[in-house]
Amino acid sequence: MNSLLRRLRAELFATRTDTVLSLALITMLSLGAFGVLRWALTQAQWTVVKVNSTLFAVGRYPVEQQWRLWLLTALLVAASGATWGLLRAHPRPDRTGVLWPRNDRLAVGLLGLIALAVPWALELSLAIASRWWGLAVLLVLCRWLAGRFGPGLSPTGRRLAALVWPLLYLVGMVLISGGLGLVSVSPSEWGGLMLTLLASSFAILLCFPIGVLLALGRRSDLPLLRWGSVLYIEFIRGAPLITLLFLGQNILGFLLPGGLAPDRVWRAAWVLTFFAAAYLAEAVRSGLAAVPRGQLEAARSLGLSYPKALQHVVLPQALRVALPAMVGQFISLLQDTTLLSLIGLLELLGTARTVMANPAFLGRNGEVYLTLAVLFWGCCAALGLGSRALERRLDPHAVPSAT
Amino acid sequence: MSQPSNELMIEARGVEKWYPNGFQALRGASLTVRRGEVVVIMGPSGSGKSTFIRTFNALEDFQKGSITVDGIVLSDDLRNIDAVRREVGMVFQQFNLFPHLSVLDNLTLAPVLVRKRPKAEVEQQAWALLERVGIAEQAGKFPGQLSGGQQQRVAIARALCMEPRILLFDEPTSALDPEMVREVLEVMQNLAADDITMVVVTHEVKFARHVAHRVVLMAEGEVVEEAEPEVFFTNPSHQRTRRFLDQIL
Ligand SMILES: Nc1ncnc2c1ncn2[C@@H]1O[C@H](COP(=O)(O)OP(=O)(O)OP(=O)(O)O)[C@@H](O)[C@H]1O
Ligand SMILES: [Mg+2]
């Protein structure tokens, strides 16, 4: 406690100017926070969120099929917990593995708190609330199991474990849209947070390889490839996303024969993907530019082919440099999905607008928008935290030496 | 000092090279290197030394003349280029270690990927090589955690791990602080005692005198003088060489 006070004093009140600035900032911040809190606790009427929580979460997904989404969530939570534990159990070879560092204990505590507080705040039924608790227990359990038994895993075993994620993505697609014996649920019934996450994860996953290829194309020796990449990147970056979304809805239908034209949701997801890829390519390009020429030359002089040199020497370094910029792109991509509401898709913002249009909830815009902001903030914070952890893991100079 | 055999390892004849901007860096440079020979290339800055030795492993292309390395004719054929690069190792002025890989992984990357050798076997060899260049205790570190001299010794070990028949050095000690130059030169001198063929661009006169079989002077993209070290430093036959020696001695 004493050291905390001393640190506060050193950081905030070291000189007179510091003190004045700190006091002014603290006053303003607490006034703002106090105002929002007072509004949220006394004036706001949260029934609009409580009543519509399912709508915000999954849109008009058929009630009798929602168990599929719970199952998917449980699978995702289990995989996340296991991955988390495995990463802790297998630190970089030169770092001592602490299974439960302080940050992890804090994170688990926070997640537990969320699992307790959210069902209570939303006044969810006991059946639903217990599912939240179950998810929290599942997460900690999987993390513990992976931390306990992960170290015994062979390198091949670990590589196989990583395959769980792409597999899970396919399973998730089937669970959400149906098929393989499950009743099909058409994309027009998807919505809410689920649609937001689905569209953005789809775009993030696919824009990554496309963006890397575009960045490489832009540096290629082949003029056709180079000019093609430049043209694509500059065209996409020159057009506002909303026009591209409208264009996509209208043109893809014309270009492809009727049966092949993807559904409106998928059309939008593809447009998002191609849009994000152009920006990602620029981030990757700056990463590539940061890798000295000598790296490629050294790799080539050791006999590595060009693709192998890229894969093992140049790209790992370039992507490490580009990582913060790329995550920035992913975060804005996540927020850009709100534009889907303008082409009539009911993702988070679209759902919110239908709720606010309901006369029963007239004038409850503040509550709805605040909820939206918190949800988006949570997703972006998770992305940011993940990327920071990845960055630390990838930085060879940040690790203490072995000897 | 081991004696070179008569087998030709590098045969460059009348090599001419233009850079894309139209500048001619090589104007008919010729050089032959026999197996086991240590050849030192000297010359003023900008005379084309780096360009010349970089053509030996196809890091630079050339427009006229011919180069044969270990019996492989360097041409536009990509298969030939890959084959040559497997036989020729290179050590750079700026070390060019892979900063994202540990020292051990720097050594094992190419043998595993290119020669498709089992990882465990390559690691054993890598340990032995690190021992040989005197830095086995650093195997788990990353390049950024080593001194310049240590990094250059890792770079030499990395090149050796591919078991090349020829090693090219492009000013391996120029980026080092004086006290680290010696440790690198010692490693190179030990190598020279083996059977390996070495072409070394350097300004280290002592190394050239005591280790090289032959010293070569390049100027304006040409090989001007070629002689045994004793002759090269005491009684060169060209005016150009005398002027160069006056500047560096
Ligand atoms: N990529 C390039 N494009 C155009 N000209 C170049 C390029 N690289 C080198 N040159 C020129 O070619 C000439 C020879 O360069 P090179 O690097 O081979 O010289 P060097 O003898 O190794 O010099 P140093 O001792 O400074 O390393 C120089 O005049 C240089 O300016
Ligand atoms: Mg040079």
XYZ file of C-alpha atoms and ligand atoms in Angstrom:
684
model
C 0.000 0.000 0.000
C 2.790 2.323 0.980
C 4.711 1.614 -2.218
C 1.537 2.236 -4.221
C 1.176 5.653 -2.617
C 4.799 6.416 -3.309
C 4.442 5.406 -6.927
C 1.309 7.490 -7.360
C 3.133 10.413 -5.914
C 6.147 9.944 -8.168
C 4.028 9.566 -11.278
C 1.275 12.096 -10.712
C 2.478 14.722 -8.252
C 6.196 14.980 -8.864
C 6.325 18.687 -9.744
C 3.908 21.557 -9.320
C 2.804 21.503 -12.980
C 2.306 17.754 -12.714
C 0.166 18.237 -9.654
C -2.023 20.894 -11.263
C -2.450 18.852 -14.449
C -3.137 15.662 -12.519
C -5.703 17.306 -10.280
C -7.468 18.933 -13.235
C -7.572 15.669 -15.164
C -8.716 13.640 -12.178
C -11.504 16.135 -11.490
C -12.702 16.098 -15.088
C -12.547 12.328 -15.380
C -14.386 11.723 -12.144
C -17.030 14.301 -13.032
C -17.585 12.559 -16.371
C -17.628 9.087 -14.875
C -19.876 10.227 -12.060
C -22.314 11.800 -14.526
C -22.575 8.674 -16.645
C -22.897 6.463 -13.592
C -25.580 8.646 -12.040
C -27.515 8.595 -15.271
C -27.088 4.838 -15.668
C -28.182 4.091 -12.091
C -30.942 6.619 -11.487
C -32.430 7.813 -14.745
C -31.845 5.056 -17.246
C -34.502 2.366 -17.598
C -32.752 -0.837 -18.442
C -35.852 -2.897 -19.236
C -35.182 -2.281 -22.931
C -31.921 -4.212 -22.655
C -33.230 -6.844 -20.254
C -36.244 -7.689 -22.394
C -34.272 -7.769 -25.630
C -31.081 -9.454 -24.441
C -31.626 -12.486 -26.652
C -32.303 -10.247 -29.631
C -29.056 -8.382 -29.037
C -27.163 -11.632 -28.697
C -28.408 -13.671 -31.654
C -31.140 -11.724 -33.476
C -34.135 -13.706 -34.636
C -32.413 -17.050 -34.521
C -35.193 -19.649 -33.961
C -35.620 -20.284 -30.230
C -35.862 -24.052 -30.555
C -32.495 -24.090 -32.391
C -30.626 -21.844 -29.984
C -29.114 -24.807 -28.159
C -26.786 -25.056 -31.162
C -25.381 -21.624 -30.388
C -24.947 -22.523 -26.716
C -23.105 -25.648 -27.775
C -20.870 -23.614 -30.087
C -20.165 -21.110 -27.328
C -19.252 -23.940 -24.981
C -16.885 -25.418 -27.583
C -15.254 -22.032 -28.167
C -14.864 -21.441 -24.445
C -13.357 -24.899 -23.956
C -10.909 -24.375 -26.829
C -9.936 -20.935 -25.532
C -9.303 -22.292 -22.057
C -7.237 -25.162 -23.395
C -5.198 -22.865 -25.650
C -4.572 -20.473 -22.813
C -3.361 -23.271 -20.559
C -1.204 -24.794 -23.294
C 0.491 -21.475 -24.015
C 1.323 -21.085 -20.342
C 2.520 -24.673 -20.077
C 4.723 -24.256 -23.147
C 6.490 -20.957 -22.721
C 9.266 -19.992 -25.096
C 12.109 -22.429 -24.573
C 14.213 -19.785 -22.868
C 11.624 -18.552 -20.409
C 10.642 -20.249 -17.187
C 7.014 -21.314 -17.351
C 4.858 -19.853 -14.605
C 1.508 -21.604 -14.845
C -0.500 -18.917 -13.041
C 1.083 -15.476 -13.431
C -0.646 -12.618 -11.650
C -2.325 -11.276 -14.790
C -3.929 -14.645 -15.412
C -5.318 -14.813 -11.894
C -6.746 -11.329 -12.359
C -8.274 -12.308 -15.719
C -9.932 -15.395 -14.282
C -11.306 -13.351 -11.397
C -12.680 -10.767 -13.806
C -14.277 -13.403 -16.040
C -15.848 -15.053 -13.003
C -17.225 -11.702 -11.935
C -18.722 -11.138 -15.397
C -20.302 -14.599 -15.360
C -21.929 -13.744 -12.034
C -22.839 -10.125 -12.643
C -24.234 -10.188 -16.183
C -27.005 -12.773 -15.614
C -27.934 -10.933 -12.440
C -28.006 -7.521 -14.130
C -30.005 -8.838 -17.088
C -32.357 -10.701 -14.707
C -31.890 -13.871 -16.718
C -33.823 -16.969 -15.721
C -32.025 -19.419 -13.491
C -31.707 -21.913 -16.339
C -29.855 -19.387 -18.499
C -27.819 -17.961 -15.654
C -26.567 -21.402 -14.739
C -25.325 -21.781 -18.307
C -23.207 -18.656 -17.839
C -21.729 -20.108 -14.683
C -21.175 -23.384 -16.468
C -19.221 -21.594 -19.183
C -17.008 -19.877 -16.621
C -16.307 -23.187 -14.879
C -15.625 -24.846 -18.242
C -13.070 -22.165 -19.127
C -11.136 -22.511 -15.901
C -11.379 -26.280 -16.000
C -9.989 -26.520 -19.545
C -7.256 -24.075 -18.737
C -6.301 -26.074 -15.683
C -6.380 -29.396 -17.532
C -4.238 -28.064 -20.382
C -1.776 -26.522 -17.957
C -1.615 -29.782 -16.024
C -1.320 -32.251 -18.897
C -0.096 -29.989 -21.703
C 3.617 -30.286 -20.880
C 3.413 -34.021 -21.561
C 2.304 -33.334 -25.136
C 4.780 -34.105 -27.922
C 5.548 -31.405 -30.543
C 3.327 -33.241 -33.041
C 0.582 -33.390 -30.459
C 0.836 -29.652 -29.961
C 0.648 -29.046 -33.691
C -2.451 -31.227 -33.880
C -3.969 -29.307 -30.969
C -3.614 -26.090 -32.970
C -5.715 -27.693 -35.710
C -8.673 -27.621 -33.311
C -9.296 -23.976 -34.202
C -9.855 -24.247 -37.970
C -11.838 -27.402 -37.306
C -13.943 -25.543 -34.760
C -14.606 -22.793 -37.281
C -16.072 -25.330 -39.706
C -18.081 -26.981 -36.945
C -19.336 -23.538 -35.957
C -20.464 -22.840 -39.521
C -22.450 -26.059 -39.564
C -23.935 -25.434 -36.129
C -25.034 -21.937 -37.071
C -26.336 -22.522 -40.580
C -27.408 -26.141 -40.310
C -26.818 -29.108 -42.585
C -25.448 -32.570 -41.753
C -28.800 -33.488 -40.233
C -29.387 -30.171 -38.497
C -32.334 -28.003 -39.517
C -30.999 -25.244 -41.738
C -31.326 -21.686 -40.434
C -31.082 -19.183 -43.241
C -28.710 -16.228 -42.882
C -31.638 -13.830 -42.908
C -32.464 -15.103 -39.421
C -28.976 -14.451 -38.038
C -28.427 -11.266 -36.149
C -27.152 -9.354 -33.180
C -23.741 -9.871 -31.637
C -23.533 -13.259 -33.313
C -23.775 -11.771 -36.797
C -21.283 -9.046 -35.916
C -18.757 -11.585 -34.667
C -19.423 -13.969 -37.526
C -18.963 -11.358 -40.236
C -15.882 -9.815 -38.648
C -14.155 -13.111 -37.834
C -14.835 -14.326 -41.371
C -13.367 -11.147 -42.818
C -10.381 -11.128 -40.435
C -9.468 -14.735 -41.170
C -9.751 -14.422 -44.942
C -8.376 -10.911 -45.407
C -5.130 -12.015 -43.763
C -3.846 -14.367 -46.477
C -5.250 -12.114 -49.220
C -3.567 -9.083 -47.686
C -0.214 -10.837 -47.392
C -0.412 -11.959 -51.019
C -1.299 -8.427 -52.129
C 1.626 -6.984 -50.169
C 3.993 -9.500 -51.740
C 2.484 -8.798 -55.154
C 3.108 -5.118 -54.700
C 6.825 -5.820 -54.220
C 7.010 -8.421 -56.968
C 9.418 -8.217 -59.908
C 6.630 -9.159 -62.312
C 5.123 -5.899 -63.600
C 1.670 -7.392 -64.180
C 1.440 -8.687 -60.631
C 2.805 -5.463 -59.212
C 0.460 -3.188 -61.117
C -2.478 -5.463 -60.458
C -1.860 -5.297 -56.718
C -1.315 -1.545 -56.732
C -4.478 -0.974 -58.754
C -6.544 -3.162 -56.453
C -5.199 -1.643 -53.232
C -5.581 1.933 -54.400
C -9.053 1.347 -55.843
C -10.373 -0.202 -52.649
C -8.743 2.374 -50.436
C -10.158 5.140 -52.552
C -13.767 4.076 -52.134
C -15.868 4.368 -48.958
C -16.854 1.001 -47.539
C -20.543 1.814 -47.660
C -20.485 2.311 -51.447
C -18.615 -0.961 -51.845
C -21.219 -2.692 -49.695
C -24.066 -1.382 -51.855
C -22.086 -2.203 -54.982
C -21.521 -5.714 -53.687
C -25.214 -6.264 -53.005
C -26.147 -5.141 -56.508
C -23.300 -6.356 -58.652
C -22.520 -9.773 -57.227
C -26.110 -10.731 -57.990
C -25.664 -9.698 -61.613
C -22.238 -11.236 -62.088
C -23.079 -14.662 -60.786
C -25.830 -16.890 -62.152
C -28.857 -17.009 -59.854
C -28.126 -20.199 -57.958
C -24.515 -19.222 -57.249
C -25.084 -15.693 -56.015
C -24.305 -15.885 -52.325
C -26.829 -14.760 -49.812
C -26.924 -11.096 -48.788
C -25.063 -11.789 -45.559
C -22.279 -13.632 -47.322
C -22.057 -10.997 -50.037
C -21.517 -8.389 -47.344
C -18.958 -10.582 -45.570
C -16.988 -10.976 -48.791
C -17.056 -7.250 -49.458
C -15.762 -6.665 -45.927
C -13.022 -9.213 -46.553
C -11.832 -7.658 -49.795
C -12.043 -4.214 -48.268
C -9.986 -5.155 -45.216
C -7.446 -7.016 -47.350
C -6.408 -3.810 -49.128
C -5.708 -2.050 -45.844
C -4.024 -5.083 -44.376
C -1.761 -5.251 -47.420
C -0.453 -1.792 -46.614
C 0.237 -2.782 -43.009
C 2.086 -5.889 -44.170
C 3.995 -3.845 -46.737
C 5.352 -1.560 -44.039
C 6.393 -4.680 -42.129
C 8.165 -6.077 -45.194
C 9.967 -2.785 -45.707
C 11.297 -3.000 -42.151
C 13.101 -6.291 -42.826
C 16.632 -5.568 -44.080
C 17.552 -6.825 -47.561
C 20.355 -8.831 -46.033
C 17.864 -11.210 -44.443
C 16.573 -12.436 -47.787
C 20.118 -12.562 -49.162
C 21.356 -14.600 -46.206
C 18.456 -17.017 -46.544
C 18.968 -17.355 -50.301
C 22.707 -17.836 -49.936
C 21.981 -20.716 -47.554
C 20.075 -22.358 -50.380
C 16.502 -21.606 -49.286
C 14.109 -21.167 -52.187
C 12.294 -17.831 -52.458
C 9.017 -19.124 -50.968
C 10.876 -20.889 -48.137
C 12.928 -17.771 -47.416
C 9.715 -15.749 -47.247
C 7.979 -18.275 -45.041
C 10.747 -18.892 -42.536
C 12.804 -15.716 -42.546
C 11.141 -12.633 -44.020
C 7.449 -12.989 -43.162
C 7.882 -13.906 -39.485
C 9.855 -10.698 -38.987
C 7.628 -8.555 -41.196
C 4.416 -9.736 -39.542
C 5.905 -9.165 -36.113
C 6.557 -5.549 -37.084
C 3.160 -5.192 -38.758
C 1.235 -6.817 -35.910
C 0.130 -3.637 -34.087
C -0.991 -2.031 -37.344
C -2.791 -5.197 -38.389
C -4.644 -5.459 -35.106
C -5.601 -1.813 -35.545
C -7.085 -2.826 -38.900
C -8.947 -5.722 -37.317
C -10.392 -3.450 -34.659
C -11.660 -0.953 -37.198
C -12.990 -3.852 -39.267
C -14.982 -4.977 -36.252
C -16.447 -1.518 -35.932
C -17.034 -1.224 -39.676
C -19.475 -4.127 -39.453
C -21.978 -1.592 -38.092
C -22.302 -0.380 -41.693
C -24.024 -3.652 -42.482
C -27.075 -2.174 -40.753
C -27.307 0.347 -43.596
C -27.797 -2.402 -46.161
C -30.517 -3.890 -44.016
C -28.664 -6.560 -42.091
C -29.557 -6.933 -38.429
C -26.160 -7.064 -36.811
C -25.722 -5.301 -33.475
C -26.528 -1.807 -34.688
C -29.288 -3.024 -36.992
C -30.865 -4.931 -34.123
C -30.553 -1.888 -31.912
C -32.356 0.231 -34.474
C -35.265 -2.195 -34.753
C -35.521 -2.222 -30.960
C -35.522 1.566 -30.761
C -38.120 1.755 -33.513
C -40.472 -0.212 -31.288
C -42.931 2.296 -29.724
C -42.721 0.380 -26.437
C -39.146 1.539 -25.998
C -39.514 5.088 -27.193
C -36.780 7.391 -25.920
C -34.566 4.594 -24.639
C -31.799 5.330 -27.151
C -29.194 6.198 -24.521
C -29.494 2.828 -22.807
C -29.275 0.939 -26.087
C -26.312 2.866 -27.433
C -24.424 2.595 -24.149
C -24.934 -1.166 -24.207
C -23.650 -1.288 -27.779
C -20.618 0.779 -26.890
C -19.764 -1.511 -23.973
C -20.143 -4.620 -26.140
C -17.913 -3.240 -28.882
C -15.428 -1.982 -26.354
C -15.263 -5.451 -24.802
C -14.571 -7.106 -28.163
C -11.912 -4.579 -29.127
C -10.254 -4.786 -25.720
C -10.066 -8.566 -26.106
C -8.449 -8.171 -29.537
C -5.992 -5.631 -28.191
C -5.052 -7.739 -25.167
C -4.576 -10.789 -27.340
C -2.321 -8.928 -29.726
C -0.237 -7.474 -26.920
C 0.279 -10.960 -25.484
C 1.213 -12.273 -28.926
C 3.638 -9.398 -29.430
C 5.426 -10.154 -26.193
C 5.631 -13.790 -27.120
C 7.103 -13.031 -30.535
C 9.719 -10.536 -29.437
C 13.067 -12.305 -29.148
C 14.718 -9.319 -27.504
C 12.208 -8.974 -24.712
C 13.112 -12.309 -23.186
C 15.748 -12.802 -20.529
C 18.795 -14.736 -21.636
C 19.122 -18.459 -21.077
C 22.434 -18.405 -19.240
C 48.928 -24.492 -44.286
C 47.307 -27.094 -46.521
C 48.233 -26.989 -50.150
C 45.534 -26.410 -52.758
C 44.955 -29.123 -55.321
C 44.737 -28.492 -59.022
C 40.993 -28.971 -59.168
C 39.276 -25.711 -60.152
C 36.524 -24.614 -57.760
C 35.734 -21.203 -59.216
C 36.478 -20.107 -62.715
C 35.291 -16.594 -63.653
C 36.163 -15.305 -67.111
C 35.678 -11.768 -68.363
C 32.667 -11.068 -66.156
C 30.848 -7.835 -66.951
C 27.943 -6.538 -64.955
C 25.672 -3.553 -65.289
C 23.396 -2.548 -62.438
C 19.806 -1.753 -63.446
C 20.612 1.967 -63.299
C 23.120 1.456 -66.127
C 26.253 1.637 -63.989
C 28.885 -0.905 -65.037
C 30.347 -2.389 -61.842
C 32.379 -5.217 -63.410
C 34.460 -4.681 -66.533
C 35.792 -8.074 -67.511
C 36.857 -9.405 -64.127
C 38.533 -12.842 -64.179
C 39.619 -15.132 -61.367
C 40.306 -18.812 -60.852
C 40.319 -20.443 -57.444
C 41.501 -23.980 -56.851
C 40.235 -26.413 -54.265
C 41.507 -25.696 -50.762
C 42.860 -22.343 -51.793
C 42.426 -19.184 -49.729
C 42.208 -16.108 -51.953
C 42.039 -12.603 -50.502
C 40.540 -9.821 -52.612
C 41.602 -6.274 -51.833
C 40.919 -3.000 -53.532
C 39.599 0.503 -53.068
C 36.012 1.157 -52.107
C 33.634 0.895 -55.044
C 36.011 -1.232 -57.112
C 33.426 -4.001 -57.393
C 34.768 -6.529 -54.852
C 31.385 -7.236 -53.279
C 29.664 -7.327 -56.631
C 32.243 -9.794 -57.923
C 32.055 -12.347 -55.116
C 28.276 -12.033 -54.986
C 28.130 -13.243 -58.577
C 29.806 -16.479 -57.412
C 26.662 -17.589 -55.601
C 24.229 -15.825 -57.924
C 23.203 -13.123 -55.492
C 24.016 -10.797 -58.394
C 23.496 -11.629 -62.038
C 25.930 -10.647 -64.785
C 25.548 -9.896 -68.458
C 28.802 -10.971 -70.107
C 31.473 -13.559 -69.439
C 31.157 -16.917 -67.744
C 31.383 -18.324 -64.231
C 31.756 -21.975 -63.332
C 31.503 -22.978 -59.681
C 32.429 -26.518 -58.657
C 31.729 -27.691 -62.187
C 28.313 -26.004 -62.354
C 27.953 -23.363 -65.052
C 26.119 -20.324 -63.703
C 23.339 -19.465 -66.093
C 19.766 -18.345 -65.895
C 18.760 -21.919 -65.138
C 17.214 -21.739 -61.677
C 18.134 -25.319 -60.864
C 21.798 -24.470 -61.353
C 21.483 -21.483 -59.071
C 19.965 -23.578 -56.298
C 22.648 -26.204 -56.725
C 25.415 -23.594 -56.544
C 23.979 -21.970 -53.450
C 23.997 -25.299 -51.661
C 27.717 -25.643 -52.345
C 28.711 -22.052 -51.578
C 28.388 -20.471 -48.154
C 28.532 -16.737 -47.569
C 29.443 -14.567 -44.603
C 28.332 -10.946 -44.725
C 29.722 -7.738 -43.315
C 26.493 -7.137 -41.365
C 26.281 -10.792 -40.147
C 22.642 -11.040 -41.323
C 21.688 -13.515 -38.620
C 17.981 -14.252 -38.369
C 16.958 -12.204 -35.320
C 13.726 -14.108 -34.669
C 15.500 -17.462 -34.312
C 17.763 -18.694 -31.535
C 21.435 -19.203 -32.345
C 20.892 -22.939 -32.634
C 17.893 -22.490 -34.941
C 19.906 -20.090 -37.107
C 22.298 -22.960 -37.742
C 19.766 -25.736 -38.231
C 17.197 -23.909 -40.395
C 18.805 -24.414 -43.802
C 20.175 -27.962 -43.378
C 16.739 -29.144 -42.249
C 14.768 -27.255 -44.906
C 17.144 -27.550 -47.859
C 19.066 -30.737 -47.300
C 16.079 -32.389 -45.585
C 18.268 -33.823 -42.862
C 16.757 -34.995 -39.565
C 16.609 -32.199 -37.032
C 18.275 -34.134 -34.197
C 21.279 -34.986 -36.348
C 21.697 -31.390 -37.544
C 21.451 -30.105 -33.994
C 24.292 -32.349 -32.953
C 26.418 -31.004 -35.785
C 25.406 -27.447 -34.896
C 26.560 -27.924 -31.308
C 29.907 -29.188 -32.569
C 30.278 -26.169 -34.877
C 29.369 -23.715 -32.134
C 31.955 -25.432 -29.967
C 34.470 -24.980 -32.738
C 33.872 -21.240 -33.075
C 33.876 -20.976 -29.285
C 30.289 -19.999 -28.457
C 28.494 -23.219 -27.600
C 27.252 -21.684 -24.350
C 25.232 -19.096 -26.316
C 23.220 -21.620 -28.340
C 19.909 -20.761 -26.692
C 20.277 -17.000 -26.984
C 18.951 -14.763 -29.716
C 21.328 -12.886 -32.055
C 20.357 -9.526 -30.577
C 21.806 -10.645 -27.254
C 25.295 -11.313 -28.636
C 28.258 -9.042 -29.298
C 29.257 -8.306 -32.886
C 32.181 -10.702 -32.783
C 29.994 -13.470 -31.389
C 27.366 -12.806 -34.038
C 29.892 -13.042 -36.842
C 31.197 -16.332 -35.433
C 27.625 -17.637 -35.363
C 27.255 -16.518 -38.981
C 30.366 -18.497 -39.914
C 29.065 -21.552 -38.072
C 25.715 -21.133 -39.834
C 27.394 -21.160 -43.229
C 29.486 -24.199 -42.240
C 26.433 -26.123 -41.095
C 25.386 -26.479 -44.745
C 28.751 -28.199 -45.334
C 29.666 -25.969 -48.278
C 32.724 -26.639 -50.405
C 33.371 -22.925 -50.844
C 33.034 -20.078 -48.330
C 32.763 -16.467 -49.445
C 33.506 -13.664 -46.961
C 32.529 -10.072 -47.727
C 34.458 -7.838 -45.323
C 33.605 -10.062 -42.332
C 35.405 -7.845 -39.809
C 34.630 -4.357 -41.122
C 31.592 -3.836 -38.912
C 33.374 -5.008 -35.754
C 35.057 -3.139 -32.946
C 38.832 -3.648 -33.051
C 38.947 -5.966 -30.062
C 36.492 -8.331 -31.701
C 38.259 -8.493 -35.031
C 40.843 -10.922 -33.733
C 38.416 -13.564 -32.480
C 36.767 -13.686 -35.894
C 40.046 -13.774 -37.800
C 41.239 -16.633 -35.592
C 38.185 -18.667 -36.483
C 38.781 -17.949 -40.169
C 42.422 -18.906 -39.881
C 41.461 -22.236 -38.344
C 39.085 -22.833 -41.214
C 41.763 -22.063 -43.748
C 43.856 -24.879 -42.319
C 41.102 -27.275 -43.387
C 40.325 -28.340 -46.888
C 37.690 -25.683 -47.498
C 38.060 -23.172 -50.319
C 37.794 -19.549 -49.214
C 37.438 -16.251 -51.059
C 37.789 -13.357 -48.636
C 37.240 -9.669 -49.310
C 39.079 -7.900 -46.506
C 41.417 -5.068 -45.625
C 43.185 -7.103 -42.925
C 46.756 -7.110 -44.202
C 48.014 -9.507 -41.538
C 45.369 -12.042 -42.430
C 46.192 -11.689 -46.123
C 49.907 -12.124 -45.484
C 49.728 -15.129 -43.206
C 46.682 -17.025 -44.313
C 46.101 -16.366 -48.010
C 47.631 -18.440 -50.772
C 47.021 -15.623 -53.186
C 46.081 -11.967 -52.947
C 44.138 -10.194 -55.675
C 43.717 -6.495 -56.289
C 40.547 -5.198 -57.892
C 40.166 -1.717 -59.310
C 37.415 -0.242 -61.461
C 35.654 -3.563 -61.886
C 38.710 -5.485 -62.999
C 41.240 -7.817 -61.434
C 44.467 -5.833 -61.737
C 47.029 -7.880 -59.865
C 47.203 -11.478 -58.717
C 50.184 -12.674 -56.695
C 51.401 -14.638 -53.695
C 51.133 -12.545 -50.514
C 54.872 -11.980 -50.189
C 55.127 -10.691 -53.729
C 51.874 -8.765 -53.525
C 52.914 -6.741 -50.503
C 56.608 -6.281 -51.190
C 57.073 -6.324 -54.938
C 53.826 -5.878 -56.869
C 54.117 -5.615 -60.625
C 51.471 -2.907 -61.175
C 51.575 0.763 -60.427
C 47.927 0.608 -59.343
C 48.739 -1.944 -56.632
C 51.616 0.173 -55.302
C 49.362 3.174 -55.025
C 46.735 1.121 -53.186
C 49.307 -0.344 -50.799
C 50.698 3.103 -50.090
C 47.259 4.116 -48.921
C 46.566 1.209 -46.588
C 50.010 0.313 -45.175
N 22.446 -1.874 -56.407
C 23.314 -1.057 -57.047
N 22.861 -0.226 -58.014
C 23.715 0.593 -58.662
N 25.037 0.665 -58.419
C 25.539 -0.122 -57.461
C 24.709 -1.025 -56.724
N 25.471 -1.674 -55.839
C 26.722 -1.203 -56.011
N 26.775 -0.288 -56.980
C 27.975 0.403 -57.458
O 28.838 -0.559 -58.001
C 30.177 -0.270 -57.655
C 30.812 -1.465 -57.009
O 30.150 -1.719 -55.778
P 30.689 -2.815 -54.767
O 29.764 -2.815 -53.607
O 30.882 -4.094 -55.473
O 32.092 -2.211 -54.350
P 33.123 -2.722 -53.250
O 34.412 -2.895 -53.919
O 32.572 -3.884 -52.530
O 33.218 -1.462 -52.296
P 33.343 -1.405 -50.690
O 34.759 -1.648 -50.354
O 32.887 -0.024 -50.368
O 32.412 -2.452 -50.156
C 30.144 0.946 -56.743
O 30.498 2.085 -57.505
C 28.714 1.049 -56.309
O 28.324 2.416 -56.177
Mg 31.777 -4.224 -50.519
